[in-house]
CSV table of C-alpha atoms in Angstrom, one decimal:
chain,number,residue,atom,x,y,z
A,29,UNK,CA,18.7,156.7,15.1
A,30,UNK,CA,20.7,158.3,12.2
A,31,UNK,CA,24.4,158.0,11.1
A,32,UNK,CA,26.8,160.6,12.5
A,33,UNK,CA,27.1,161.9,8.9
A,34,UNK,CA,23.3,162.5,8.6
A,35,UNK,CA,23.3,164.2,12.0
A,36,UNK,CA,26.2,166.5,10.9
A,37,UNK,CA,28.1,165.4,13.9
A,38,UNK,CA,31.7,166.7,13.8
A,39,UNK,CA,32.9,163.1,14.3
A,40,UNK,CA,31.8,162.4,10.7
A,41,UNK,CA,35.0,164.2,9.7
A,42,UNK,CA,37.9,161.7,10.0
A,43,UNK,CA,40.4,164.5,10.9
A,44,UNK,CA,38.3,165.4,13.9
A,45,UNK,CA,38.4,161.8,15.1
A,46,UNK,CA,42.2,161.6,14.6
A,47,UNK,CA,42.6,164.8,16.6
A,48,UNK,CA,40.6,163.4,19.5
A,49,UNK,CA,42.5,160.1,19.4
A,50,UNK,CA,45.8,162.1,19.6
A,51,UNK,CA,44.9,164.9,22.0
A,52,UNK,CA,41.5,163.9,23.7
A,53,UNK,CA,38.3,165.9,23.4
A,54,UNK,CA,39.7,168.7,25.5
A,55,UNK,CA,42.9,168.9,23.5
A,56,UNK,CA,45.2,168.4,26.4
A,57,UNK,CA,45.0,164.6,26.9
A,58,UNK,CA,47.8,162.4,25.8
A,59,UNK,CA,48.4,158.7,26.0
A,60,UNK,CA,51.7,156.9,25.3
A,61,UNK,CA,51.9,156.9,21.5
A,62,UNK,CA,51.1,153.5,20.0
A,63,UNK,CA,54.2,153.8,17.9
A,64,UNK,CA,56.3,153.9,21.1
A,65,UNK,CA,54.7,150.6,22.3
A,66,UNK,CA,55.5,149.0,19.0
A,67,UNK,CA,59.1,150.3,19.3
A,68,UNK,CA,59.4,148.7,22.7
A,69,UNK,CA,58.2,145.4,21.2
A,70,UNK,CA,60.7,145.7,18.3
A,71,UNK,CA,57.7,145.9,15.9
A,72,UNK,CA,58.1,149.4,14.6
A,73,UNK,CA,57.8,150.1,11.7
A,74,UNK,CA,55.1,147.5,11.4
A,75,UNK,CA,55.6,145.6,8.2
A,76,UNK,CA,53.3,143.1,6.4
A,77,UNK,CA,54.1,139.4,6.6
A,78,UNK,CA,52.3,137.6,3.8
A,79,UNK,CA,49.4,139.5,2.3
A,80,UNK,CA,46.7,136.8,1.8
A,81,UNK,CA,43.4,138.6,2.4
A,82,UNK,CA,41.5,141.2,0.5
A,83,UNK,CA,38.9,142.8,2.8
A,84,UNK,CA,36.5,144.6,0.6
A,85,UNK,CA,34.0,147.1,1.9
A,86,UNK,CA,31.3,147.1,-0.7
A,87,UNK,CA,29.4,150.0,0.8
A,88,UNK,CA,28.3,151.8,3.9
A,89,UNK,CA,24.5,151.2,3.5
A,90,UNK,CA,23.1,149.0,6.2
A,91,UNK,CA,19.6,148.1,7.4
A,92,UNK,CA,20.8,148.5,11.0
A,93,UNK,CA,22.2,151.5,13.0
A,94,UNK,CA,24.3,149.9,15.7
A,95,UNK,CA,25.5,152.1,18.5
A,96,UNK,CA,29.1,150.7,18.3
A,97,UNK,CA,29.5,150.8,14.5
A,98,UNK,CA,33.0,151.9,13.5
A,99,UNK,CA,31.8,152.4,9.9
A,100,UNK,CA,28.9,154.7,10.9
A,101,UNK,CA,26.8,152.6,8.5
A,102,UNK,CA,23.0,152.9,8.2
A,103,UNK,CA,20.1,153.2,5.8
A,104,UNK,CA,21.0,156.8,5.1
A,105,UNK,CA,24.5,156.0,3.8
A,106,UNK,CA,24.6,156.0,0.1
A,107,UNK,CA,28.3,155.1,-0.5
A,108,UNK,CA,28.2,151.9,-2.6
A,109,UNK,CA,30.9,150.2,-4.6
A,110,UNK,CA,30.3,150.3,-8.4
A,111,UNK,CA,30.7,147.4,-10.8
A,112,UNK,CA,33.6,149.2,-12.3
A,113,UNK,CA,35.5,149.1,-9.0
A,114,UNK,CA,34.4,145.5,-8.3
A,115,UNK,CA,35.8,144.6,-11.8
A,116,UNK,CA,39.1,146.2,-10.8
A,117,UNK,CA,39.1,144.1,-7.6
A,118,UNK,CA,38.5,141.0,-9.7
A,119,UNK,CA,41.3,141.9,-12.1
A,120,UNK,CA,43.7,142.3,-9.2
A,121,UNK,CA,42.6,139.0,-7.7
A,122,UNK,CA,43.2,137.3,-11.0
A,123,UNK,CA,46.7,138.7,-11.3
A,124,UNK,CA,47.7,137.9,-7.6
A,125,UNK,CA,47.0,134.3,-6.8
A,126,UNK,CA,48.5,134.7,-3.3
A,127,UNK,CA,45.3,136.7,-2.4
A,128,UNK,CA,43.5,133.6,-1.3
A,129,UNK,CA,40.8,135.0,1.0
A,130,UNK,CA,38.2,137.6,0.0
A,131,UNK,CA,36.4,139.1,3.1
A,132,UNK,CA,33.3,141.1,2.1
A,133,UNK,CA,32.1,143.6,4.5
A,134,UNK,CA,30.0,146.9,4.7
A,135,UNK,CA,27.5,148.1,5.9
A,136,UNK,CA,25.4,145.1,5.0
A,137,UNK,CA,27.3,143.9,1.9
A,138,UNK,CA,24.2,142.1,0.6
A,139,UNK,CA,22.6,145.6,0.1
A,140,UNK,CA,25.0,146.4,-2.7
A,141,UNK,CA,22.8,145.7,-5.8
A,142,UNK,CA,25.8,143.9,-7.5
A,143,UNK,CA,26.7,141.8,-4.5
A,144,UNK,CA,25.7,138.5,-6.1
A,145,UNK,CA,27.4,139.3,-9.4
A,146,UNK,CA,30.6,140.1,-7.5
A,147,UNK,CA,30.5,136.9,-5.4
A,148,UNK,CA,30.1,134.9,-8.6
A,149,UNK,CA,33.1,136.6,-10.1
A,150,UNK,CA,35.2,135.9,-7.1
A,151,UNK,CA,34.1,132.3,-7.0
A,152,UNK,CA,35.2,131.9,-10.7
A,153,UNK,CA,38.7,132.8,-9.5
A,154,UNK,CA,38.4,130.0,-6.9
A,155,UNK,CA,39.0,132.1,-3.8
A,156,UNK,CA,37.7,131.5,-0.3
A,157,UNK,CA,34.9,134.0,0.4
A,158,UNK,CA,33.9,135.3,3.8
A,159,UNK,CA,30.7,137.5,4.1
A,160,UNK,CA,30.2,139.6,7.2
A,161,UNK,CA,26.5,139.2,7.5
A,162,UNK,CA,24.6,141.1,10.1
A,163,UNK,CA,21.9,138.4,10.2
A,164,UNK,CA,18.8,140.7,10.2
A,165,UNK,CA,19.4,141.4,6.5
A,166,UNK,CA,18.2,137.9,5.8
A,167,UNK,CA,14.9,138.8,7.4
A,168,UNK,CA,14.7,142.4,6.2
A,169,UNK,CA,13.0,141.8,2.8
A,170,UNK,CA,11.7,138.9,0.8
A,171,UNK,CA,14.4,139.4,-1.8
A,172,UNK,CA,17.0,138.4,0.9
A,173,UNK,CA,15.2,135.3,2.1
A,174,UNK,CA,17.2,133.1,-0.2
A,175,UNK,CA,20.6,134.4,1.0
A,176,UNK,CA,21.3,131.2,3.1
A,177,UNK,CA,20.9,129.1,-0.1
A,178,UNK,CA,23.0,131.6,-2.1
A,179,UNK,CA,25.8,131.4,0.5
A,180,UNK,CA,25.6,127.6,0.4
A,181,UNK,CA,25.7,127.5,-3.4
A,182,UNK,CA,28.9,129.5,-3.4
A,183,UNK,CA,30.5,127.8,-0.4
A,184,UNK,CA,30.7,131.1,1.5
A,185,UNK,CA,31.9,131.3,5.1
A,186,UNK,CA,29.4,133.3,7.0
A,187,UNK,CA,30.6,135.5,9.9
A,188,UNK,CA,27.7,137.0,11.8
A,189,UNK,CA,27.5,139.6,14.5
A,190,UNK,CA,25.6,138.6,17.6
A,191,UNK,CA,26.6,140.7,20.6
A,192,UNK,CA,25.1,138.3,23.1
A,193,UNK,CA,23.0,135.2,23.5
A,194,UNK,CA,20.1,137.2,25.1
A,195,UNK,CA,17.8,139.9,23.9
A,196,UNK,CA,18.7,142.5,26.5
A,197,UNK,CA,22.4,143.1,25.6
A,198,UNK,CA,21.9,142.5,21.8
A,199,UNK,CA,19.0,145.0,21.4
A,200,UNK,CA,20.8,147.6,23.6
A,201,UNK,CA,23.7,147.6,21.1
A,202,UNK,CA,22.0,146.9,17.8
A,203,UNK,CA,18.4,148.2,18.2
A,204,UNK,CA,15.0,146.9,19.2
A,205,UNK,CA,14.0,143.6,17.6
A,206,UNK,CA,17.5,142.8,16.3
A,207,UNK,CA,17.9,139.8,18.6
A,208,UNK,CA,14.6,138.1,17.5
A,209,UNK,CA,15.4,138.6,13.8
A,210,UNK,CA,19.0,137.4,14.3
A,211,UNK,CA,17.7,134.2,16.0
A,212,UNK,CA,15.3,133.5,13.1
A,213,UNK,CA,18.2,134.1,10.6
A,214,UNK,CA,20.5,131.8,12.4
A,215,UNK,CA,17.8,129.1,12.4
A,216,UNK,CA,17.5,129.6,8.6
A,217,UNK,CA,21.2,129.2,8.2
A,218,UNK,CA,21.2,126.0,10.3
A,219,UNK,CA,18.3,124.7,8.1
A,220,UNK,CA,20.5,124.7,5.0
A,221,UNK,CA,23.4,123.1,6.9
A,222,UNK,CA,25.4,126.1,8.1
A,223,UNK,CA,27.0,125.9,11.6
A,224,UNK,CA,26.2,122.2,12.1
A,225,UNK,CA,28.8,119.9,13.8
A,226,UNK,CA,31.0,118.4,11.1
A,227,UNK,CA,29.5,120.7,8.3
A,228,UNK,CA,31.9,122.4,5.9
A,229,UNK,CA,29.4,125.3,5.7
A,230,UNK,CA,31.1,127.5,8.2
A,231,UNK,CA,29.0,129.8,10.5
A,232,UNK,CA,31.0,131.8,12.9
A,233,UNK,CA,29.6,134.4,15.3
A,234,UNK,CA,31.1,137.7,16.4
A,235,UNK,CA,30.8,139.1,20.0
A,236,UNK,CA,31.4,142.8,20.7
A,237,UNK,CA,31.1,144.2,24.2
A,238,UNK,CA,28.0,146.3,24.7
A,239,UNK,CA,29.8,149.0,26.6
A,240,UNK,CA,33.1,150.5,27.5
A,241,UNK,CA,34.9,147.3,28.4
A,242,UNK,CA,37.0,144.6,26.8
A,243,UNK,CA,35.8,141.2,25.7
A,244,UNK,CA,36.2,138.3,28.2
A,245,UNK,CA,38.0,135.1,27.4
A,246,UNK,CA,36.9,134.0,23.9
A,247,UNK,CA,37.0,130.3,24.7
A,248,UNK,CA,34.9,130.7,27.8
A,249,UNK,CA,32.4,132.9,26.0
A,250,UNK,CA,32.2,130.5,23.1
A,251,UNK,CA,31.2,127.7,25.4
A,252,UNK,CA,28.5,129.8,27.0
A,253,UNK,CA,27.1,131.0,23.6
A,254,UNK,CA,27.0,127.4,22.4
A,255,UNK,CA,25.1,126.1,25.4
A,256,UNK,CA,22.7,129.0,25.6
A,257,UNK,CA,21.8,129.2,21.9
A,258,UNK,CA,21.4,125.4,21.7
A,259,UNK,CA,19.3,125.2,24.8
A,260,UNK,CA,17.1,128.2,24.1
A,261,UNK,CA,16.8,128.2,20.3
A,262,UNK,CA,18.2,124.9,19.0
A,263,UNK,CA,21.0,126.9,17.2
A,264,UNK,CA,24.4,125.6,16.3
A,265,UNK,CA,27.5,127.5,15.1
A,266,UNK,CA,31.2,126.8,14.8
A,267,UNK,CA,33.4,129.4,16.4
A,268,UNK,CA,32.9,132.6,18.3
A,269,UNK,CA,35.2,135.6,17.6
A,270,UNK,CA,35.5,138.1,20.5
A,271,UNK,CA,36.2,141.5,19.0
A,272,UNK,CA,37.2,144.6,20.9
A,273,UNK,CA,35.4,147.8,19.9
A,274,UNK,CA,37.7,150.4,18.5
A,275,UNK,CA,37.3,154.1,19.3
A,276,UNK,CA,36.1,155.1,15.9
A,277,UNK,CA,32.9,156.7,14.6
A,278,UNK,CA,29.8,155.7,16.7
A,279,UNK,CA,31.8,153.9,19.4
A,280,UNK,CA,34.0,156.9,19.8
A,281,UNK,CA,30.9,159.0,20.0
A,282,UNK,CA,29.5,156.7,22.7
A,283,UNK,CA,32.7,156.9,24.7
A,284,UNK,CA,32.8,160.7,24.6
A,285,UNK,CA,29.1,161.1,25.3
A,286,UNK,CA,29.2,158.7,28.3
A,287,UNK,CA,32.4,160.1,29.7
A,288,UNK,CA,34.3,156.8,29.2
A,289,UNK,CA,36.8,157.9,26.6
A,290,UNK,CA,39.9,158.4,28.6
A,291,UNK,CA,39.3,155.4,30.9
A,292,UNK,CA,38.7,153.2,27.9
A,293,UNK,CA,41.9,154.3,26.2
A,294,UNK,CA,43.8,153.7,29.4
A,295,UNK,CA,42.2,150.2,29.7
A,296,UNK,CA,43.4,149.4,26.2
A,297,UNK,CA,46.9,150.7,26.9
A,298,UNK,CA,47.1,148.7,30.2
A,299,UNK,CA,46.1,145.6,28.3
A,300,UNK,CA,48.7,146.0,25.6
A,301,UNK,CA,50.0,142.6,24.6
A,302,UNK,CA,53.2,142.4,22.4
A,303,UNK,CA,52.1,138.9,21.3
A,304,UNK,CA,48.8,140.3,20.0
A,305,UNK,CA,50.7,143.2,18.4
A,306,UNK,CA,52.9,140.7,16.4
A,307,UNK,CA,49.8,139.0,15.0
A,308,UNK,CA,47.6,142.0,14.1
A,309,UNK,CA,45.5,141.4,11.0
A,310,UNK,CA,46.8,144.4,9.1
A,311,UNK,CA,50.0,142.4,8.5
A,312,UNK,CA,48.2,139.9,6.2
A,313,UNK,CA,45.3,142.1,4.9
A,314,UNK,CA,44.7,144.8,2.4
A,315,UNK,CA,41.4,146.7,3.0
A,316,UNK,CA,39.6,148.2,0.0
A,317,UNK,CA,37.1,151.0,0.4
A,318,UNK,CA,33.8,151.4,-1.5
A,319,UNK,CA,35.5,153.9,-3.8
A,320,UNK,CA,38.5,151.6,-4.5
A,321,UNK,CA,41.1,153.3,-2.3
A,322,UNK,CA,43.5,151.0,-0.3
A,323,UNK,CA,44.0,150.9,3.4
A,324,UNK,CA,45.9,148.8,6.0
A,325,UNK,CA,42.7,147.8,7.7
A,326,UNK,CA,39.0,148.6,7.9
A,327,UNK,CA,39.6,150.9,10.8
A,328,UNK,CA,42.2,153.0,9.0
A,329,UNK,CA,39.7,153.1,6.2
A,330,UNK,CA,37.1,154.7,8.4
A,331,UNK,CA,39.8,157.3,9.5
A,332,UNK,CA,40.7,157.8,5.8
A,333,UNK,CA,44.3,156.9,6.5
A,334,UNK,CA,45.3,155.4,3.1
A,335,UNK,CA,48.3,153.0,2.6
A,336,UNK,CA,51.6,154.7,2.8
A,337,UNK,CA,53.1,153.6,-0.5
A,338,UNK,CA,52.7,153.9,-4.3
A,339,UNK,CA,49.4,152.7,-5.7
A,340,UNK,CA,46.8,154.0,-3.3
A,341,UNK,CA,43.9,152.9,-5.5
A,342,UNK,CA,42.8,149.5,-6.7
A,343,UNK,CA,43.2,150.8,-10.3
A,344,UNK,CA,46.9,151.1,-9.9
A,345,UNK,CA,47.5,148.2,-7.5
A,346,UNK,CA,51.2,147.7,-6.8
A,347,UNK,CA,51.8,144.3,-5.0
A,348,UNK,CA,55.5,144.9,-4.4
A,349,UNK,CA,55.0,148.4,-2.9
A,350,UNK,CA,52.2,147.1,-0.6
A,351,UNK,CA,54.4,144.2,0.6
A,352,UNK,CA,57.2,146.6,1.4
A,353,UNK,CA,55.2,149.4,3.0
A,354,UNK,CA,55.1,150.6,6.5
A,355,UNK,CA,51.7,150.0,8.0
A,356,UNK,CA,50.1,153.3,9.2
A,357,UNK,CA,49.4,153.3,13.0
A,358,UNK,CA,47.8,155.6,15.4
A,359,UNK,CA,46.2,155.5,18.9
A,360,UNK,CA,43.1,153.5,17.8
A,361,UNK,CA,45.5,150.6,17.1
A,362,UNK,CA,45.5,149.9,20.9
A,363,UNK,CA,42.1,148.2,20.3
A,364,UNK,CA,43.7,145.4,18.3
A,365,UNK,CA,46.5,144.7,20.7
A,366,UNK,CA,44.6,144.6,24.0
A,367,UNK,CA,44.5,141.4,26.0
A,368,UNK,CA,44.2,138.4,23.7
A,369,UNK,CA,44.2,140.8,20.8
A,370,UNK,CA,41.4,141.5,18.3
A,371,UNK,CA,41.0,140.9,14.6
A,372,UNK,CA,38.2,140.2,12.2
A,373,UNK,CA,38.9,136.6,13.2
A,374,UNK,CA,38.8,137.2,16.9
A,375,UNK,CA,41.6,136.8,19.4
A,376,UNK,CA,45.1,136.6,18.0
A,377,UNK,CA,47.3,135.7,21.1
B,14,UNK,CA,47.6,163.6,50.4
B,15,UNK,CA,44.0,163.6,49.2
B,16,UNK,CA,41.2,164.9,51.5
B,17,UNK,CA,39.2,161.8,51.4
B,18,UNK,CA,40.0,158.1,52.2
B,19,UNK,CA,39.1,156.4,49.0
B,20,UNK,CA,40.4,157.4,45.5
B,21,UNK,CA,39.3,155.7,42.4
B,22,UNK,CA,42.8,156.0,40.9
B,23,UNK,CA,44.2,154.0,43.9
B,24,UNK,CA,42.7,150.8,42.5
B,25,UNK,CA,45.1,150.9,39.7
B,26,UNK,CA,48.0,151.3,42.2
B,27,UNK,CA,47.2,148.1,44.0
B,28,UNK,CA,50.0,146.3,42.2
B,29,UNK,CA,52.4,148.8,43.7
B,30,UNK,CA,52.1,147.6,47.3
B,31,UNK,CA,55.2,145.6,46.6
B,32,UNK,CA,57.2,148.8,46.8
B,33,UNK,CA,57.2,148.4,50.6
B,34,UNK,CA,57.4,144.6,50.9
B,35,UNK,CA,58.0,142.8,47.6
B,36,UNK,CA,58.3,139.2,48.5
B,37,UNK,CA,54.9,139.1,50.3
B,38,UNK,CA,53.2,141.1,47.6
B,39,UNK,CA,54.6,138.8,44.9
B,40,UNK,CA,53.2,135.8,46.9
B,41,UNK,CA,49.9,137.5,47.4
B,42,UNK,CA,49.4,138.4,43.7
B,43,UNK,CA,50.6,135.0,42.5
B,44,UNK,CA,48.1,133.3,44.8
B,45,UNK,CA,45.3,135.9,44.0
B,46,UNK,CA,45.7,135.4,40.2
B,47,UNK,CA,45.5,131.6,40.6
B,48,UNK,CA,42.4,131.8,42.7
B,49,UNK,CA,40.6,133.8,40.0
B,50,UNK,CA,41.6,131.6,37.1
B,51,UNK,CA,39.5,128.8,35.6
B,52,UNK,CA,39.2,125.9,38.0
B,53,UNK,CA,36.5,123.7,39.4
B,54,UNK,CA,34.5,127.0,39.3
B,55,UNK,CA,34.7,129.1,36.2
B,56,UNK,CA,36.4,132.5,36.2
B,57,UNK,CA,33.0,133.9,35.6
B,58,UNK,CA,31.4,132.3,38.7
B,59,UNK,CA,34.3,133.4,40.8
B,60,UNK,CA,33.7,137.0,39.7
B,61,UNK,CA,30.2,136.9,40.9
B,62,UNK,CA,31.2,135.4,44.3
B,63,UNK,CA,33.8,138.2,44.6
B,64,UNK,CA,31.2,140.8,43.8
B,65,UNK,CA,28.9,139.5,46.6
B,66,UNK,CA,31.9,139.3,49.1
B,67,UNK,CA,32.9,142.8,48.0
B,68,UNK,CA,29.5,144.1,49.2
B,69,UNK,CA,29.7,142.1,52.4
B,70,UNK,CA,33.1,143.6,53.3
B,71,UNK,CA,32.0,146.9,51.8
B,72,UNK,CA,35.2,147.5,49.8
B,73,UNK,CA,34.6,150.2,47.2
B,74,UNK,CA,37.7,149.1,45.2
B,75,UNK,CA,36.4,145.5,45.1
B,76,UNK,CA,32.9,146.6,44.2
B,77,UNK,CA,34.3,148.7,41.3
B,78,UNK,CA,36.6,145.9,40.1
B,79,UNK,CA,34.1,143.0,40.4
B,80,UNK,CA,31.1,144.8,39.0
B,81,UNK,CA,33.1,145.5,35.9
B,82,UNK,CA,34.5,142.0,35.8
B,83,UNK,CA,31.1,140.3,36.3
B,84,UNK,CA,29.3,142.5,33.8
B,85,UNK,CA,32.1,142.0,31.2
B,86,UNK,CA,31.8,138.3,31.7
B,87,UNK,CA,28.1,138.4,30.8
B,88,UNK,CA,26.0,138.6,34.0
B,89,UNK,CA,22.8,140.5,33.6
B,90,UNK,CA,21.8,143.5,35.7
B,91,UNK,CA,19.3,141.3,37.6
B,92,UNK,CA,21.9,138.6,38.3
B,93,UNK,CA,24.3,141.2,39.7
B,94,UNK,CA,21.6,142.6,42.0
B,95,UNK,CA,20.6,139.1,43.2
B,96,UNK,CA,24.3,138.5,44.1
B,97,UNK,CA,24.2,141.7,46.2
B,98,UNK,CA,21.0,140.5,47.8
B,99,UNK,CA,22.7,137.3,48.7
B,100,UNK,CA,25.5,139.2,50.4
B,101,UNK,CA,22.9,141.5,52.2
B,102,UNK,CA,20.8,138.5,53.3
B,103,UNK,CA,23.9,136.8,54.8
B,104,UNK,CA,24.9,140.0,56.6
B,105,UNK,CA,21.3,140.6,57.8
B,106,UNK,CA,20.9,137.0,58.8
B,107,UNK,CA,24.2,137.0,60.6
B,108,UNK,CA,23.1,139.9,62.7
B,109,UNK,CA,19.7,138.5,63.3
B,110,UNK,CA,20.7,135.0,64.2
B,111,UNK,CA,22.5,136.6,67.2
B,112,UNK,CA,19.0,137.4,68.4
B,113,UNK,CA,18.9,133.8,69.7
B,114,UNK,CA,21.9,134.5,71.9
B,115,UNK,CA,20.1,137.6,73.2
B,116,UNK,CA,17.0,135.5,73.9
B,117,UNK,CA,19.1,132.9,75.7
B,118,UNK,CA,20.7,135.5,77.9
B,119,UNK,CA,17.3,137.1,78.7
B,120,UNK,CA,15.9,133.7,79.7
B,121,UNK,CA,19.0,133.0,81.8
B,122,UNK,CA,18.7,136.1,83.9
B,123,UNK,CA,15.0,136.7,84.0
B,124,UNK,CA,12.6,135.1,86.5
């Protein structure tokens, strides 16, 4: 399987995706505008609360090609953050102490050749680091085998995708053999102390639905994951984050190809929850692309919808303008406000 | 009016039955929602029971709703099909066990 970009799929053009989100694939489909739902909830224009998190996408290269990937990441993606851009991020972090959390994502962030240098630089600034680890990267090559020890040395919080606690659903979404490698990687993380009861080495898992449906109750699912992974593989972890798939890139492609697009969007709309809308993660986060441009969230980043204020690049970061900006929204935002809500930290309501 | 009895879209209109009789509909949905919440049985277990019953009563709306609900809550393809077999076995058994009544009657009236 290749990325949409490598396949020259029209969805690899962000504007095409936005057009489908606004008008459907046939051009005559319309859903109540997300902006209108926010207005009804007295949340429009959507403003930041306190910006505390830098979510940095250090590159689109990945060792996996997951069917639901909103980044369209894969081995054929060559977009990688340079050390120059990383240094600009470090400079901004140093000058803005309220940015307490740095959330590193990709692709597989560990595949950026300067990943470790960047982590060490962030740690020197005494910030809490989260790494979005796809697990299989730890098993992909000998040079990654020591990642659990590296994470531990730098007190990194590891957030790892595991779509389900059995092989069938995991491999359906992420590819053959992913479940087995993920289990081995989780065992390696447990061995160095990650995810154990009472351990400060945080290991949290991420569940994404393997299809055109919403996540079930996060609490109930967490209990099931804990029982099943402990019983079958002796694995422990701390929290499970249930995340809704947003209709962007490969998940949008899946929805269109399977004829589920309109029903899925209607499902998201029907599940709109004002409480979740009030707590969306874009109110506390700035997302930085591999090339240094700034976005309201990782999803807007993939749709190339930059922040709507002065200072659109990390090289001319303007904290006051970002704090006062209106967050850019569109129809994909229904994915973060459905049901219990969805963020990179799971449910929000 | 549609030209067939079952419309997929009608499932989404279930909540509107209150338009003709609101107090009873309100009572029904309040009770219904409580039935399917977490209790001595989990919401997940209740979904699977509902799926089996949906097949027994042959309700297309319920099959649609509780297939989705059960799959979303994490049941595998095989588990869903076994639940349908349970429904089918009970329906088949319920028909067949009346064979005893038939046998009793034959024995009563025959020489």
